[in-house]
Amino acid sequence: MLTLDNPVKVRPEARHQILDTLQANKIPGEYGLRVGIRGGGCGSSWLLGFDLPGPADEVYNVEGVRVIIDRKHLLYVIGTEIGYEPGGFTIEKENESQ
């Protein structure tokens, strides 16, 4: 069961890649991984990238990764699982695979 202390999951391979990318690119510690949605309706897509938190954001520590989620996006991203495979990151939502 997910709680707001852990609204998303970060798989070990994604965690490793995220932390390596932050370190290799010397990205300052106040940055984190932004998880959200872009667009709306049938045209929405996932948003994933490194960013600084803003006043409308919630910041979580998920498996040692600083995760930033806009409060407006929180309902949509709860239950999301971030993975990594050769070629890039993957995002899966629990109820989308059923």
Short mmCIF file of N, CA and C in Angstrom, two decimals:
data_model
loop_
_atom_site.label_atom_id
_atom_site.label_comp_id
_atom_site.label_asym_id
_atom_site.label_seq_id
_atom_site.Cartn_x
_atom_site.Cartn_y
_atom_site.Cartn_z
N MET A 1 0.83 -1.18 0.00
CA MET A 1 0.00 0.00 0.00
C MET A 1 0.87 1.24 0.00
N LEU A 2 0.52 2.22 -0.83
CA LEU A 2 1.28 3.45 -0.92
C LEU A 2 0.77 4.46 0.10
N THR A 3 1.67 5.23 0.63
CA THR A 3 1.30 6.36 1.48
C THR A 3 1.88 7.61 0.85
N LEU A 4 1.49 8.75 1.33
CA LEU A 4 2.05 9.98 0.77
C LEU A 4 3.51 10.15 1.10
N ASP A 5 4.03 9.36 2.04
CA ASP A 5 5.46 9.38 2.28
C ASP A 5 6.21 8.72 1.13
N ASN A 6 5.50 7.94 0.33
CA ASN A 6 6.10 7.20 -0.76
C ASN A 6 5.09 7.12 -1.91
N PRO A 7 4.77 8.27 -2.55
CA PRO A 7 3.71 8.27 -3.56
C PRO A 7 4.08 7.55 -4.85
N VAL A 8 5.38 7.42 -5.13
CA VAL A 8 5.83 6.70 -6.31
C VAL A 8 6.87 5.67 -5.87
N LYS A 9 7.13 4.71 -6.75
CA LYS A 9 8.18 3.72 -6.49
C LYS A 9 9.32 3.96 -7.47
N VAL A 10 10.54 3.74 -7.00
CA VAL A 10 11.72 3.84 -7.85
C VAL A 10 12.41 2.49 -7.80
N ARG A 11 12.43 1.80 -8.93
CA ARG A 11 13.09 0.49 -9.00
C ARG A 11 14.60 0.67 -8.82
N PRO A 12 15.27 -0.36 -8.32
CA PRO A 12 16.72 -0.24 -8.05
C PRO A 12 17.55 0.21 -9.26
N GLU A 13 17.23 -0.32 -10.45
CA GLU A 13 18.01 0.06 -11.64
C GLU A 13 17.80 1.53 -11.99
N ALA A 14 16.60 2.05 -11.75
CA ALA A 14 16.32 3.47 -12.00
C ALA A 14 17.03 4.33 -10.95
N ARG A 15 16.98 3.89 -9.71
CA ARG A 15 17.65 4.62 -8.63
C ARG A 15 19.13 4.77 -8.94
N HIS A 16 19.76 3.69 -9.33
CA HIS A 16 21.19 3.70 -9.66
C HIS A 16 21.46 4.68 -10.80
N GLN A 17 20.65 4.64 -11.85
CA GLN A 17 20.84 5.52 -13.00
C GLN A 17 20.63 6.98 -12.64
N ILE A 18 19.61 7.27 -11.85
CA ILE A 18 19.32 8.64 -11.43
C ILE A 18 20.48 9.21 -10.62
N LEU A 19 20.92 8.45 -9.61
CA LEU A 19 22.02 8.94 -8.76
C LEU A 19 23.31 9.08 -9.54
N ASP A 20 23.59 8.15 -10.47
CA ASP A 20 24.79 8.26 -11.31
C ASP A 20 24.73 9.50 -12.20
N THR A 21 23.56 9.78 -12.77
CA THR A 21 23.38 10.94 -13.65
C THR A 21 23.58 12.23 -12.87
N LEU A 22 22.99 12.31 -11.68
CA LEU A 22 23.17 13.50 -10.85
C LEU A 22 24.64 13.74 -10.54
N GLN A 23 25.35 12.67 -10.18
CA GLN A 23 26.76 12.81 -9.81
C GLN A 23 27.63 13.10 -11.04
N ALA A 24 27.42 12.38 -12.12
CA ALA A 24 28.25 12.55 -13.32
C ALA A 24 28.12 13.95 -13.92
N ASN A 25 26.95 14.52 -13.81
CA ASN A 25 26.70 15.85 -14.37
C ASN A 25 26.86 16.96 -13.34
N LYS A 26 27.30 16.59 -12.14
CA LYS A 26 27.54 17.54 -11.05
C LYS A 26 26.32 18.43 -10.80
N ILE A 27 25.15 17.79 -10.80
CA ILE A 27 23.90 18.51 -10.56
C ILE A 27 23.79 18.77 -9.06
N PRO A 28 23.57 20.02 -8.65
CA PRO A 28 23.52 20.36 -7.22
C PRO A 28 22.46 19.57 -6.45
N GLY A 29 22.70 19.36 -5.17
CA GLY A 29 21.84 18.55 -4.31
C GLY A 29 20.43 19.06 -4.14
N GLU A 30 20.19 20.36 -4.39
CA GLU A 30 18.84 20.86 -4.23
C GLU A 30 17.92 20.47 -5.40
N TYR A 31 18.50 19.94 -6.47
CA TYR A 31 17.70 19.42 -7.58
C TYR A 31 17.13 18.06 -7.22
N GLY A 32 16.11 17.67 -7.93
CA GLY A 32 15.53 16.35 -7.74
C GLY A 32 14.89 15.88 -9.03
N LEU A 33 14.30 14.71 -8.98
CA LEU A 33 13.64 14.13 -10.14
C LEU A 33 12.18 14.56 -10.13
N ARG A 34 11.79 15.35 -11.13
CA ARG A 34 10.40 15.78 -11.24
C ARG A 34 9.61 14.71 -11.95
N VAL A 35 8.49 14.32 -11.33
CA VAL A 35 7.57 13.34 -11.91
C VAL A 35 6.22 14.03 -12.03
N GLY A 36 5.64 13.97 -13.22
CA GLY A 36 4.35 14.61 -13.42
C GLY A 36 3.73 14.23 -14.74
N ILE A 37 2.75 15.01 -15.13
CA ILE A 37 2.10 14.82 -16.42
C ILE A 37 2.15 16.13 -17.17
N ARG A 38 2.09 16.02 -18.48
CA ARG A 38 2.05 17.22 -19.32
C ARG A 38 0.89 17.07 -20.28
N GLY A 39 0.25 18.17 -20.58
CA GLY A 39 -0.92 18.11 -21.44
C GLY A 39 -2.15 17.74 -20.65
N GLY A 40 -3.16 17.27 -21.34
CA GLY A 40 -4.37 16.88 -20.65
C GLY A 40 -5.26 16.05 -21.54
N GLY A 41 -6.25 15.44 -20.95
CA GLY A 41 -7.17 14.59 -21.70
C GLY A 41 -6.46 13.44 -22.36
N CYS A 42 -6.84 13.14 -23.58
CA CYS A 42 -6.23 12.02 -24.31
C CYS A 42 -4.81 12.32 -24.74
N GLY A 43 -4.42 13.59 -24.72
CA GLY A 43 -3.10 13.98 -25.18
C GLY A 43 -2.07 14.11 -24.08
N SER A 44 -2.35 13.59 -22.90
CA SER A 44 -1.38 13.75 -21.81
C SER A 44 -0.24 12.76 -21.96
N SER A 45 0.92 13.15 -21.42
CA SER A 45 2.09 12.28 -21.42
C SER A 45 2.84 12.49 -20.11
N TRP A 46 3.74 11.57 -19.81
CA TRP A 46 4.51 11.64 -18.57
C TRP A 46 5.61 12.68 -18.67
N LEU A 47 5.88 13.31 -17.56
CA LEU A 47 6.95 14.28 -17.44
C LEU A 47 7.96 13.71 -16.45
N LEU A 48 9.22 13.62 -16.87
CA LEU A 48 10.27 13.08 -16.02
C LEU A 48 11.55 13.83 -16.35
N GLY A 49 12.14 14.49 -15.35
CA GLY A 49 13.37 15.23 -15.58
C GLY A 49 13.90 15.82 -14.29
N PHE A 50 15.09 16.37 -14.34
CA PHE A 50 15.70 16.97 -13.17
C PHE A 50 15.29 18.44 -13.08
N ASP A 51 14.95 18.87 -11.87
CA ASP A 51 14.41 20.22 -11.69
C ASP A 51 14.60 20.66 -10.25
N LEU A 52 14.39 21.94 -10.02
CA LEU A 52 14.35 22.50 -8.67
C LEU A 52 12.90 22.56 -8.20
N PRO A 53 12.65 22.31 -6.93
CA PRO A 53 11.27 22.43 -6.44
C PRO A 53 10.82 23.88 -6.41
N GLY A 54 9.53 24.08 -6.64
CA GLY A 54 8.92 25.41 -6.58
C GLY A 54 7.89 25.45 -5.47
N PRO A 55 7.22 26.59 -5.32
CA PRO A 55 6.26 26.74 -4.23
C PRO A 55 5.04 25.82 -4.33
N ALA A 56 4.71 25.33 -5.50
CA ALA A 56 3.54 24.45 -5.67
C ALA A 56 3.90 22.98 -5.61
N ASP A 57 5.15 22.67 -5.23
CA ASP A 57 5.64 21.29 -5.26
C ASP A 57 5.69 20.64 -3.88
N GLU A 58 5.56 19.32 -3.89
CA GLU A 58 5.85 18.49 -2.73
C GLU A 58 7.15 17.75 -3.04
N VAL A 59 8.01 17.59 -2.04
CA VAL A 59 9.30 16.92 -2.23
C VAL A 59 9.33 15.69 -1.33
N TYR A 60 9.70 14.55 -1.90
CA TYR A 60 9.74 13.28 -1.19
C TYR A 60 11.12 12.64 -1.33
N ASN A 61 11.50 11.86 -0.35
CA ASN A 61 12.70 11.05 -0.44
C ASN A 61 12.24 9.62 -0.68
N VAL A 62 12.43 9.14 -1.91
CA VAL A 62 11.99 7.81 -2.29
C VAL A 62 13.23 6.98 -2.61
N GLU A 63 13.54 6.04 -1.73
CA GLU A 63 14.70 5.16 -1.94
C GLU A 63 15.99 5.96 -2.16
N GLY A 64 16.14 7.07 -1.46
CA GLY A 64 17.34 7.89 -1.59
C GLY A 64 17.33 8.85 -2.76
N VAL A 65 16.22 8.90 -3.49
CA VAL A 65 16.08 9.82 -4.62
C VAL A 65 15.13 10.94 -4.22
N ARG A 66 15.55 12.16 -4.44
CA ARG A 66 14.69 13.31 -4.17
C ARG A 66 13.69 13.43 -5.31
N VAL A 67 12.41 13.23 -5.01
CA VAL A 67 11.35 13.25 -6.02
C VAL A 67 10.49 14.50 -5.80
N ILE A 68 10.27 15.24 -6.88
CA ILE A 68 9.49 16.47 -6.84
C ILE A 68 8.20 16.25 -7.62
N ILE A 69 7.07 16.56 -6.99
CA ILE A 69 5.77 16.40 -7.65
C ILE A 69 4.95 17.65 -7.39
N ASP A 70 4.46 18.26 -8.46
CA ASP A 70 3.55 19.40 -8.35
C ASP A 70 2.27 18.90 -7.67
N ARG A 71 1.76 19.66 -6.72
CA ARG A 71 0.56 19.24 -5.98
C ARG A 71 -0.61 18.94 -6.92
N LYS A 72 -0.70 19.67 -8.04
CA LYS A 72 -1.79 19.44 -9.00
C LYS A 72 -1.64 18.08 -9.71
N HIS A 73 -0.44 17.54 -9.75
CA HIS A 73 -0.19 16.28 -10.44
C HIS A 73 -0.22 15.08 -9.50
N LEU A 74 -0.21 15.33 -8.21
CA LEU A 74 -0.06 14.26 -7.22
C LEU A 74 -1.08 13.15 -7.40
N LEU A 75 -2.33 13.48 -7.56
CA LEU A 75 -3.37 12.47 -7.71
C LEU A 75 -3.10 11.56 -8.92
N TYR A 76 -2.55 12.12 -9.97
CA TYR A 76 -2.31 11.37 -11.20
C TYR A 76 -1.07 10.48 -11.13
N VAL A 77 -0.09 10.85 -10.30
CA VAL A 77 1.16 10.08 -10.27
C VAL A 77 1.25 9.09 -9.12
N ILE A 78 0.33 9.15 -8.16
CA ILE A 78 0.37 8.18 -7.06
C ILE A 78 0.28 6.76 -7.64
N GLY A 79 1.18 5.91 -7.22
CA GLY A 79 1.20 4.53 -7.70
C GLY A 79 2.09 4.31 -8.91
N THR A 80 2.75 5.37 -9.37
CA THR A 80 3.63 5.26 -10.53
C THR A 80 4.93 4.55 -10.11
N GLU A 81 5.43 3.71 -11.01
CA GLU A 81 6.68 3.01 -10.77
C GLU A 81 7.67 3.41 -11.86
N ILE A 82 8.82 3.93 -11.43
CA ILE A 82 9.85 4.39 -12.35
C ILE A 82 10.92 3.31 -12.46
N GLY A 83 11.18 2.89 -13.67
CA GLY A 83 12.18 1.87 -13.94
C GLY A 83 13.20 2.39 -14.93
N TYR A 84 14.17 1.55 -15.24
CA TYR A 84 15.17 1.90 -16.25
C TYR A 84 15.56 0.64 -16.99
N GLU A 85 15.64 0.77 -18.31
CA GLU A 85 16.14 -0.32 -19.14
C GLU A 85 17.01 0.31 -20.21
N PRO A 86 17.83 -0.47 -20.88
CA PRO A 86 18.69 0.13 -21.92
C PRO A 86 17.86 0.98 -22.88
N GLY A 87 18.26 2.20 -23.03
CA GLY A 87 17.52 3.12 -23.89
C GLY A 87 16.78 4.19 -23.13
N GLY A 88 16.55 3.99 -21.84
CA GLY A 88 15.90 5.06 -21.09
C GLY A 88 15.03 4.60 -19.94
N PHE A 89 14.41 5.59 -19.34
CA PHE A 89 13.54 5.35 -18.19
C PHE A 89 12.18 4.85 -18.65
N THR A 90 11.53 4.09 -17.78
CA THR A 90 10.17 3.63 -18.03
C THR A 90 9.29 4.13 -16.90
N ILE A 91 8.04 4.37 -17.22
CA ILE A 91 7.07 4.78 -16.21
C ILE A 91 5.84 3.91 -16.38
N GLU A 92 5.46 3.26 -15.29
CA GLU A 92 4.26 2.43 -15.31
C GLU A 92 3.36 2.85 -14.16
N LYS A 93 2.09 2.90 -14.43
CA LYS A 93 1.10 3.21 -13.41
C LYS A 93 0.39 1.90 -13.06
N GLU A 94 0.24 1.61 -11.76
CA GLU A 94 -0.31 0.33 -11.31
C GLU A 94 -1.59 -0.06 -12.03
N ASN A 95 -2.56 0.84 -12.11
CA ASN A 95 -3.83 0.48 -12.69
C ASN A 95 -3.85 0.51 -14.21
N GLU A 96 -2.81 1.01 -14.88
CA GLU A 96 -2.76 1.02 -16.33
C GLU A 96 -2.38 -0.32 -16.91
N SER A 97 -1.69 -1.16 -16.14
CA SER A 97 -1.25 -2.46 -16.65
C SER A 97 -2.31 -3.53 -16.48
N GLN A 98 -3.44 -3.23 -15.86
CA GLN A 98 -4.47 -4.22 -15.63
C GLN A 98 -5.58 -4.12 -16.64
#
